[in-house]
Coordinates of N, CA and C and ligand atoms in Angstrom, one line a residue:
M592 N -114.5 239.3 -204.4 CA -113.6 238.5 -203.7 C -113.9 237.0 -203.9
N593 N -112.8 236.2 -204.2 CA -113.0 234.8 -204.4 C -112.6 234.0 -203.1
A594 N -113.1 232.8 -203.0 CA -112.8 232.0 -201.8 C -112.5 230.5 -202.2
V595 N -111.8 229.9 -201.3 CA -111.6 228.4 -201.4 C -112.2 227.7 -200.2
F596 N -113.0 226.7 -200.5 CA -113.5 225.9 -199.4 C -112.8 224.5 -199.5
P597 N -111.7 224.4 -198.6 CA -110.9 223.2 -198.7 C -111.4 222.1 -197.7
G598 N -111.1 220.8 -198.0 CA -111.5 219.8 -197.1 C -111.2 218.4 -197.7
S599 N -111.5 217.4 -196.9 CA -111.3 216.0 -197.4 C -112.5 215.5 -198.2
F600 N -113.7 216.0 -197.8 CA -114.9 215.6 -198.5 C -115.0 214.2 -198.8
D601 N -115.0 213.4 -197.8 CA -115.0 211.9 -198.0 C -116.2 211.2 -197.3
P602 N -117.4 211.5 -197.8 CA -117.8 212.3 -198.9 C -118.5 213.6 -198.4
I603 N -118.9 214.5 -199.3 CA -119.5 215.8 -198.9 C -120.9 215.5 -198.2
T604 N -121.2 216.2 -197.2 CA -122.4 216.1 -196.4 C -123.3 217.3 -196.6
N605 N -124.5 217.2 -196.0 CA -125.4 218.4 -196.1 C -124.8 219.6 -195.3
G606 N -124.0 219.3 -194.3 CA -123.4 220.3 -193.5 C -122.4 221.1 -194.4
H607 N -121.6 220.4 -195.1 CA -120.7 221.0 -196.1 C -121.5 221.8 -197.1
M608 N -122.6 221.2 -197.6 CA -123.4 221.9 -198.7 C -124.0 223.2 -198.1
D609 N -124.4 223.1 -196.9 CA -125.0 224.3 -196.3 C -123.9 225.5 -196.2
V610 N -122.7 225.1 -195.7 CA -121.7 226.1 -195.7 C -121.3 226.6 -197.1
L611 N -121.2 225.7 -198.0 CA -120.8 226.1 -199.4 C -121.8 226.9 -200.0
T612 N -123.1 226.6 -199.9 CA -124.2 227.4 -200.5 C -124.2 228.8 -200.0
R613 N -124.0 228.9 -198.7 CA -124.0 230.2 -198.1 C -122.8 231.0 -198.5
A614 N -121.6 230.3 -198.6 CA -120.4 231.0 -199.0 C -120.6 231.5 -200.5
S615 N -121.3 230.7 -201.3 CA -121.5 231.1 -202.7 C -122.3 232.3 -202.8
R616 N -123.1 232.7 -201.8 CA -123.9 233.9 -201.8 C -123.1 235.1 -201.4
I617 N -122.0 234.8 -200.7 CA -121.2 235.9 -200.1 C -120.0 236.3 -201.1
F618 N -119.4 235.2 -201.7 CA -118.2 235.5 -202.5 C -118.6 235.4 -204.0
E619 N -117.8 236.1 -204.8 CA -118.0 236.0 -206.3 C -117.9 234.6 -206.8
H620 N -116.8 233.9 -206.4 CA -116.6 232.6 -206.8 C -116.1 231.7 -205.7
V621 N -116.5 230.5 -205.6 CA -116.0 229.6 -204.5 C -115.4 228.3 -205.2
T622 N -114.2 228.0 -204.9 CA -113.6 226.8 -205.4 C -113.6 225.7 -204.2
V623 N -114.3 224.6 -204.5 CA -114.2 223.5 -203.5 C -113.0 222.7 -203.8
T624 N -112.1 222.6 -202.9 CA -110.8 222.0 -203.2 C -110.6 220.8 -202.3
V625 N -110.5 219.6 -202.9 CA -110.2 218.4 -202.2 C -108.7 218.4 -201.9
M626 N -108.4 218.3 -200.6 CA -107.0 218.3 -200.2 C -106.7 217.1 -199.3
H627 N -105.4 216.9 -199.0 CA -105.0 215.8 -198.2 C -104.9 216.2 -196.7
N628 N -105.6 215.5 -195.8 CA -105.5 215.7 -194.4 C -104.6 214.6 -193.8
A629 N -103.4 215.0 -193.3 CA -102.5 214.0 -192.8 C -103.0 213.2 -191.7
R630 N -104.0 213.8 -190.9 CA -104.6 213.1 -189.8 C -105.5 212.0 -190.2
K631 N -105.9 212.0 -191.5 CA -106.8 210.9 -192.0 C -106.1 210.0 -193.0
Q632 N -104.8 210.0 -193.0 CA -104.0 209.3 -194.0 C -104.4 207.8 -194.1
G633 N -104.6 207.3 -195.3 CA -105.0 205.9 -195.5 C -106.3 205.5 -195.0
R634 N -107.2 206.5 -194.6 CA -108.5 206.1 -194.1 C -109.6 206.6 -194.9
H635 N -109.3 206.9 -196.2 CA -110.4 207.4 -197.1 C -111.2 206.2 -197.6
L636 N -112.5 206.5 -197.7 CA -113.4 205.5 -198.3 C -113.4 205.7 -199.8
F637 N -113.5 207.0 -200.3 CA -113.6 207.2 -201.7 C -112.2 207.7 -202.2
T638 N -111.9 207.3 -203.5 CA -110.7 207.8 -204.1 C -110.8 209.3 -204.4
L639 N -109.7 209.9 -204.7 CA -109.8 211.3 -205.1 C -110.7 211.6 -206.2
E640 N -110.6 210.7 -207.3 CA -111.5 210.9 -208.5 C -113.0 210.7 -208.1
E641 N -113.3 209.8 -207.2 CA -114.7 209.6 -206.8 C -115.2 210.8 -206.0
R642 N -114.3 211.3 -205.1 CA -114.8 212.5 -204.4 C -115.0 213.7 -205.3
L643 N -114.1 213.8 -206.3 CA -114.3 215.0 -207.2 C -115.6 214.8 -208.0
D644 N -115.9 213.5 -208.4 CA -117.1 213.3 -209.2 C -118.4 213.6 -208.3
I645 N -118.3 213.2 -207.1 CA -119.5 213.4 -206.2 C -119.6 215.0 -206.0
L646 N -118.5 215.7 -205.8 CA -118.6 217.1 -205.6 C -119.1 217.8 -206.9
R647 N -118.7 217.4 -208.0 CA -119.1 218.0 -209.3 C -120.7 217.9 -209.4
E648 N -121.1 216.7 -209.1 CA -122.6 216.4 -209.2 C -123.3 217.2 -208.2
A649 N -122.8 217.2 -206.9 CA -123.5 217.9 -205.8 C -123.6 219.4 -206.0
T650 N -122.6 220.0 -206.7 CA -122.5 221.4 -206.8 C -122.9 222.0 -208.2
A651 N -123.4 221.1 -209.1 CA -123.7 221.5 -210.5 C -124.7 222.6 -210.5
H652 N -125.6 222.7 -209.5 CA -126.7 223.8 -209.5 C -126.1 225.1 -209.0
L653 N -124.9 225.2 -208.6 CA -124.3 226.4 -208.0 C -123.4 227.0 -209.1
P654 N -123.9 228.1 -209.8 CA -123.1 228.6 -211.0 C -121.8 229.1 -210.7
N655 N -121.6 229.7 -209.5 CA -120.3 230.3 -209.2 C -119.4 229.4 -208.3
V656 N -119.6 228.1 -208.4 CA -118.8 227.1 -207.6 C -118.1 226.2 -208.6
S657 N -116.8 226.0 -208.4 CA -116.1 225.0 -209.2 C -115.4 224.0 -208.2
V658 N -114.9 223.0 -208.8 CA -114.3 221.9 -208.0 C -112.8 221.7 -208.5
D659 N -111.9 221.4 -207.5 CA -110.5 221.3 -207.8 C -109.9 220.3 -206.8
S660 N -108.6 220.0 -207.0 CA -107.9 219.2 -206.0 C -106.5 219.7 -205.9
F661 N -105.8 219.5 -204.8 CA -104.4 219.9 -204.7 C -103.8 219.0 -203.6
S662 N -102.5 218.6 -203.8 CA -101.9 217.6 -202.9 C -100.9 218.2 -202.0
G663 N -100.7 219.6 -202.0 CA -99.7 220.2 -201.2 C -100.3 221.0 -200.0
L664 N -99.5 222.0 -199.6 CA -100.0 222.8 -198.5 C -101.1 223.8 -199.0
L665 N -102.1 224.0 -198.2 CA -103.2 224.9 -198.5 C -102.7 226.3 -198.9
V666 N -101.7 226.8 -198.1 CA -101.1 228.1 -198.3 C -100.5 228.2 -199.7
D667 N -99.8 227.1 -200.2 CA -99.2 227.1 -201.5 C -100.3 227.2 -202.6
Y668 N -101.3 226.4 -202.3 CA -102.5 226.4 -203.3 C -103.1 227.8 -203.4
M669 N -103.2 228.5 -202.2 CA -103.8 229.8 -202.2 C -102.9 230.8 -202.9
R670 N -101.6 230.6 -202.7 CA -100.7 231.5 -203.4 C -100.7 231.3 -204.9
Q671 N -100.6 230.0 -205.3 CA -100.5 229.7 -206.7 C -101.7 230.1 -207.5
S672 N -102.9 229.9 -206.8 CA -104.1 230.1 -207.6 C -104.7 231.5 -207.4
N673 N -104.1 232.2 -206.4 CA -104.5 233.6 -206.2 C -106.0 233.7 -205.9
K674 N -106.5 232.9 -205.0 CA -107.9 232.7 -204.8 C -108.5 233.4 -203.6
G675 N -107.7 234.2 -202.9 CA -108.3 235.1 -201.9 C -108.4 234.5 -200.5
I676 N -109.6 234.0 -200.1 CA -109.9 233.7 -198.7 C -110.2 232.2 -198.5
I677 N -109.9 231.7 -197.4 CA -110.2 230.3 -197.1 C -111.6 230.4 -196.3
V678 N -112.5 229.5 -196.7 CA -113.7 229.3 -196.0 C -113.7 228.0 -195.3
R679 N -114.0 228.0 -194.0 CA -114.2 226.7 -193.3 C -115.5 226.8 -192.5
G680 N -116.1 225.6 -192.3 CA -117.3 225.5 -191.6 C -117.1 225.1 -190.1
L681 N -117.9 225.6 -189.2 CA -117.8 225.2 -187.8 C -119.2 224.6 -187.5
R682 N -119.1 223.4 -186.9 CA -120.4 222.8 -186.5 C -120.7 223.0 -185.0
A683 N -119.6 222.9 -184.2 CA -119.8 222.9 -182.8 C -118.5 223.4 -182.2
V684 N -118.5 223.7 -180.8 CA -117.3 224.2 -180.2 C -116.2 223.2 -180.3
S685 N -116.5 221.9 -180.4 CA -115.4 220.9 -180.6 C -114.6 221.1 -181.9
D686 N -115.2 221.7 -182.9 CA -114.4 222.0 -184.1 C -113.4 223.2 -183.9
Y687 N -113.7 224.0 -182.9 CA -113.1 225.3 -182.9 C -111.6 225.3 -182.7
E688 N -111.1 224.4 -181.7 CA -109.7 224.4 -181.3 C -108.8 224.1 -182.5
Y689 N -109.2 223.0 -183.3 CA -108.5 222.6 -184.4 C -108.5 223.7 -185.5
E690 N -109.7 224.2 -185.8 CA -109.8 225.2 -186.8 C -109.0 226.5 -186.5
L691 N -109.0 226.8 -185.2 CA -108.3 228.0 -184.8 C -106.8 227.8 -185.1
Q692 N -106.3 226.6 -184.8 CA -104.9 226.3 -185.0 C -104.5 226.4 -186.5
I693 N -105.4 225.8 -187.3 CA -105.1 225.8 -188.8 C -105.2 227.2 -189.3
A694 N -106.2 228.0 -188.9 CA -106.3 229.4 -189.4 C -105.1 230.2 -189.0
H695 N -104.6 230.0 -187.8 CA -103.4 230.8 -187.4 C -102.2 230.3 -188.2
L696 N -102.1 229.0 -188.4 CA -100.9 228.5 -189.2 C -101.0 229.0 -190.6
N697 N -102.1 229.0 -191.2 CA -102.2 229.5 -192.6 C -102.0 231.0 -192.7
R698 N -102.3 231.7 -191.7 CA -102.0 233.2 -191.7 C -100.5 233.4 -191.5
Q699 N -99.9 232.6 -190.6 CA -98.5 232.7 -190.3 C -97.7 232.3 -191.5
L700 N -98.1 231.1 -192.2 CA -97.3 230.6 -193.3 C -97.5 231.4 -194.6
G701 N -98.7 231.8 -194.8 CA -98.9 232.4 -196.1 C -99.7 233.7 -196.1
G702 N -99.9 234.3 -194.9 CA -100.7 235.5 -194.8 C -102.1 235.4 -195.4
V703 N -102.7 234.2 -195.3 CA -104.0 234.0 -195.9 C -105.0 234.0 -194.7
E704 N -106.1 234.8 -195.0 CA -107.2 234.9 -194.0 C -108.2 233.7 -194.1
T705 N -108.8 233.4 -193.0 CA -109.8 232.3 -193.0 C -111.1 232.9 -192.5
V706 N -112.2 232.6 -193.2 CA -113.5 233.1 -192.7 C -114.3 231.8 -192.3
F707 N -115.0 231.9 -191.2 CA -115.7 230.8 -190.7 C -117.2 231.0 -190.9
I708 N -117.9 230.0 -191.4 CA -119.3 230.0 -191.5 C -119.9 228.9 -190.6
M709 N -120.8 229.3 -189.7 CA -121.4 228.3 -188.8 C -122.4 227.4 -189.5
A710 N -122.2 226.2 -189.6 CA -123.2 225.3 -190.2 C -124.5 225.4 -189.4
A711 N -125.6 225.3 -190.1 CA -126.9 225.3 -189.5 C -127.0 224.3 -188.4
T712 N -127.6 224.6 -187.3 CA -127.6 223.6 -186.1 C -128.2 222.2 -186.5
R713 N -129.1 222.2 -187.5 CA -129.6 220.9 -187.9 C -128.6 220.0 -188.5
W714 N -127.4 220.5 -188.9 CA -126.3 219.7 -189.4 C -125.2 219.5 -188.4
S715 N -125.4 220.0 -187.2 CA -124.2 220.1 -186.2 C -123.7 218.7 -185.9
Y716 N -124.5 217.7 -186.0 CA -124.1 216.3 -185.7 C -123.7 215.5 -186.9
V717 N -123.8 216.1 -188.1 CA -123.5 215.3 -189.3 C -122.0 215.4 -189.7
S718 N -121.4 214.3 -189.9 CA -120.0 214.3 -190.4 C -119.8 213.2 -191.4
S719 N -118.8 213.4 -192.2 CA -118.5 212.4 -193.3 C -118.3 211.0 -192.6
S720 N -117.6 211.0 -191.5 CA -117.3 209.7 -190.9 C -118.6 209.0 -190.4
M721 N -119.5 209.8 -189.9 CA -120.8 209.2 -189.5 C -121.6 208.7 -190.7
L722 N -121.5 209.4 -191.8 CA -122.2 209.0 -193.0 C -121.7 207.6 -193.4
R723 N -120.3 207.6 -193.4 CA -119.7 206.3 -193.9 C -120.1 205.2 -193.0
E724 N -120.1 205.4 -191.7 CA -120.4 204.3 -190.8 C -121.9 203.9 -190.9
I725 N -122.8 204.8 -191.0 CA -124.2 204.4 -191.1 C -124.4 203.7 -192.5
A726 N -123.8 204.2 -193.5 CA -124.0 203.6 -194.9 C -123.4 202.2 -194.9
S727 N -122.3 202.0 -194.1 CA -121.6 200.7 -194.2 C -122.5 199.6 -193.6
Y728 N -123.5 200.0 -192.8 CA -124.5 199.0 -192.2 C -125.8 199.1 -193.0
Q729 N -125.8 199.7 -194.2 CA -126.9 199.9 -195.0 C -128.0 200.8 -194.4
G730 N -127.5 201.7 -193.5 CA -128.5 202.7 -192.9 C -128.8 203.8 -193.9
D731 N -129.9 204.5 -193.6 CA -130.4 205.5 -194.5 C -129.8 206.9 -194.2
V732 N -129.0 207.4 -195.2 CA -128.4 208.7 -195.0 C -129.0 209.8 -195.9
T733 N -130.2 209.5 -196.5 CA -130.7 210.4 -197.4 C -131.0 211.8 -196.9
S734 N -131.3 211.9 -195.5 CA -131.6 213.2 -195.0 C -130.4 214.0 -194.6
M735 N -129.2 213.4 -194.7 CA -128.0 214.0 -194.2 C -127.0 214.4 -195.3
A736 N -127.3 214.0 -196.6 CA -126.3 214.2 -197.6 C -127.0 214.5 -198.9
P737 N -126.2 215.1 -199.9 CA -126.8 215.3 -201.2 C -127.0 214.0 -201.9
A738 N -127.9 214.0 -202.9 CA -128.2 212.8 -203.6 C -126.9 212.1 -204.2
A739 N -126.0 212.9 -204.7 CA -124.8 212.3 -205.3 C -124.0 211.5 -204.3
T740 N -124.0 212.0 -203.0 CA -123.3 211.2 -201.9 C -124.0 210.0 -201.6
V741 N -125.4 210.1 -201.5 CA -126.2 208.9 -201.1 C -126.0 207.8 -202.1
S742 N -126.0 208.1 -203.4 CA -125.9 207.1 -204.4 C -124.5 206.5 -204.4
A743 N -123.5 207.4 -204.2 CA -122.1 206.9 -204.2 C -121.9 206.0 -203.1
L744 N -122.4 206.3 -201.9 CA -122.3 205.4 -200.7 C -123.0 204.1 -201.0
R745 N -124.2 204.1 -201.6 CA -124.9 202.9 -201.9 C -124.0 202.0 -202.8
R746 N -123.5 202.6 -203.9 CA -122.7 201.8 -204.8 C -121.5 201.3 -204.2
K747 N -120.8 202.1 -203.3 CA -119.6 201.7 -202.7 C -119.8 200.5 -201.8
F748 N -120.9 200.5 -201.0 CA -121.1 199.4 -200.0 C -121.7 198.2 -200.7
A749 N -122.5 198.4 -201.7 CA -123.0 197.3 -202.5 C -121.8 196.5 -203.1
A750 N -120.9 197.3 -203.6 CA -119.7 196.6 -204.2 C -118.9 195.9 -203.2
E751 N -118.8 196.4 -202.0 CA -118.0 195.8 -200.9 C -118.7 194.5 -200.5
I752 N -120.0 194.5 -200.4 CA -120.8 193.3 -200.0 C -120.6 192.2 -201.1
T753 N -120.7 192.6 -202.3 CA -120.5 191.6 -203.4 C -119.1 191.0 -203.4
N754 N -118.1 191.9 -203.1 CA -116.7 191.4 -203.1 C -116.5 190.5 -201.9
A755 N -117.0 190.9 -200.7 CA -116.9 190.0 -199.5 C -117.5 188.7 -199.8
A756 N -118.7 188.7 -200.4 CA -119.4 187.4 -200.7 C -118.6 186.5 -201.6
S757 N -117.9 187.1 -202.6 CA -117.1 186.3 -203.5 C -115.8 185.8 -202.8
V758 N -115.3 186.5 -201.8 CA -114.1 186.1 -201.1 C -114.5 184.9 -200.2
D759 N -115.7 185.1 -199.4 CA -116.2 184.0 -198.5 C -116.5 182.8 -199.3
N760 N -117.0 182.9 -200.5 CA -117.5 181.8 -201.3 C -117.0 181.9 -202.7
P761 N -115.7 181.6 -203.0 CA -115.1 181.9 -204.3 C -115.8 181.4 -205.5
G762 N -116.5 180.3 -205.3 CA -117.2 179.7 -206.4 C -118.5 180.3 -206.8
S763 N -119.0 181.3 -205.9 CA -120.3 181.8 -206.1 C -120.3 182.8 -207.3
P764 N -121.4 182.8 -208.0 CA -121.4 183.8 -209.2 C -121.4 185.2 -208.7
R765 N -120.8 186.2 -209.4 CA -120.7 187.6 -209.0 C -122.0 188.3 -209.3
Ligands
PNS1325 O1 -112.2 218.2 -194.2 P1 -111.0 218.2 -193.4 O2 -110.3 216.9 -193.3 O3 -111.2 218.8 -192.0 O4 -110.0 219.2 -194.1 C1 -108.7 219.5 -193.6 C2 -107.8 220.1 -194.7 C3 -107.7 219.1 -195.8 C4 -108.3 221.4 -195.2 C5 -106.4 220.3 -194.0 O5 -105.9 219.1 -193.5 C6 -105.4 220.9 -195.0 O6 -105.4 222.1 -195.2 N1 -104.6 220.1 -195.7 C7 -103.6 220.5 -196.7 C8 -102.2 220.4 -196.1 C9 -101.9 221.6 -195.2 O7 -101.9 222.8 -195.6 N2 -101.7 221.4 -193.9 C10 -101.3 222.4 -192.9 C11 -102.6 222.9 -192.2 S1 -103.2 221.6 -191.2

C-alpha cells in the first residue's frame, strides 16, 4: 500500500520528519506532496521550489520516499495519482478538530482514507511557524529541524537582513 503525506511544509520540521520516517516503515512508498493551504494564503516564507528543494535534501536518505507538488484538491491528486492513503501527523489535541474535519471531507469528496500518526511528544511543540519566527530573530533551530531546513532558514534570513540594510542605506555596498 502506498501513501501520500500532504502539507504546506514551510519548512519541514523534525515533527514532520518523525511522522514521515515512521510512515515510510509502514507503507511501501510515501510521497511527500507540497500542497496549497487556503488558510495560509500569501503567508509563505519559502517559494514552492525552495520547499521542494528542502524536502528533497531532507528525505534523500529515505529510499521509499519521493517528493511532489500539486495545486488542486487533495482528493483529485489522490484520484489522479492512484496513491492510496493520506497520512497526517497529530501533535496535540489542538490539531485534532481540524484534522478530523479534513479527513471526513476527503472521505466524503473522494472516498479517500486518512491514517494519523502521532508525532513523538518531543516534537509536540514544534511547528513550521515557530521555526520561522525563531529563525527570523537569528535564534537556533538546529534541534528542531533537519539540516536542510536549518541552512535554508539561515540563507533566507541572511538575505533579508542584507536586503533590509541596502534599503535603509541605499549607498551601502551589498
Ligand atoms: O501543512 P498543512 O498546511 O496543515 O497542510 C494542509 C493541506 C495542504 C494538506 C490542506 O490544506 C490541503 O489538503 N490542501 C489542498 C486543497 C484541499 O484539498 N482542500 C480541502 C481540504 S482542507
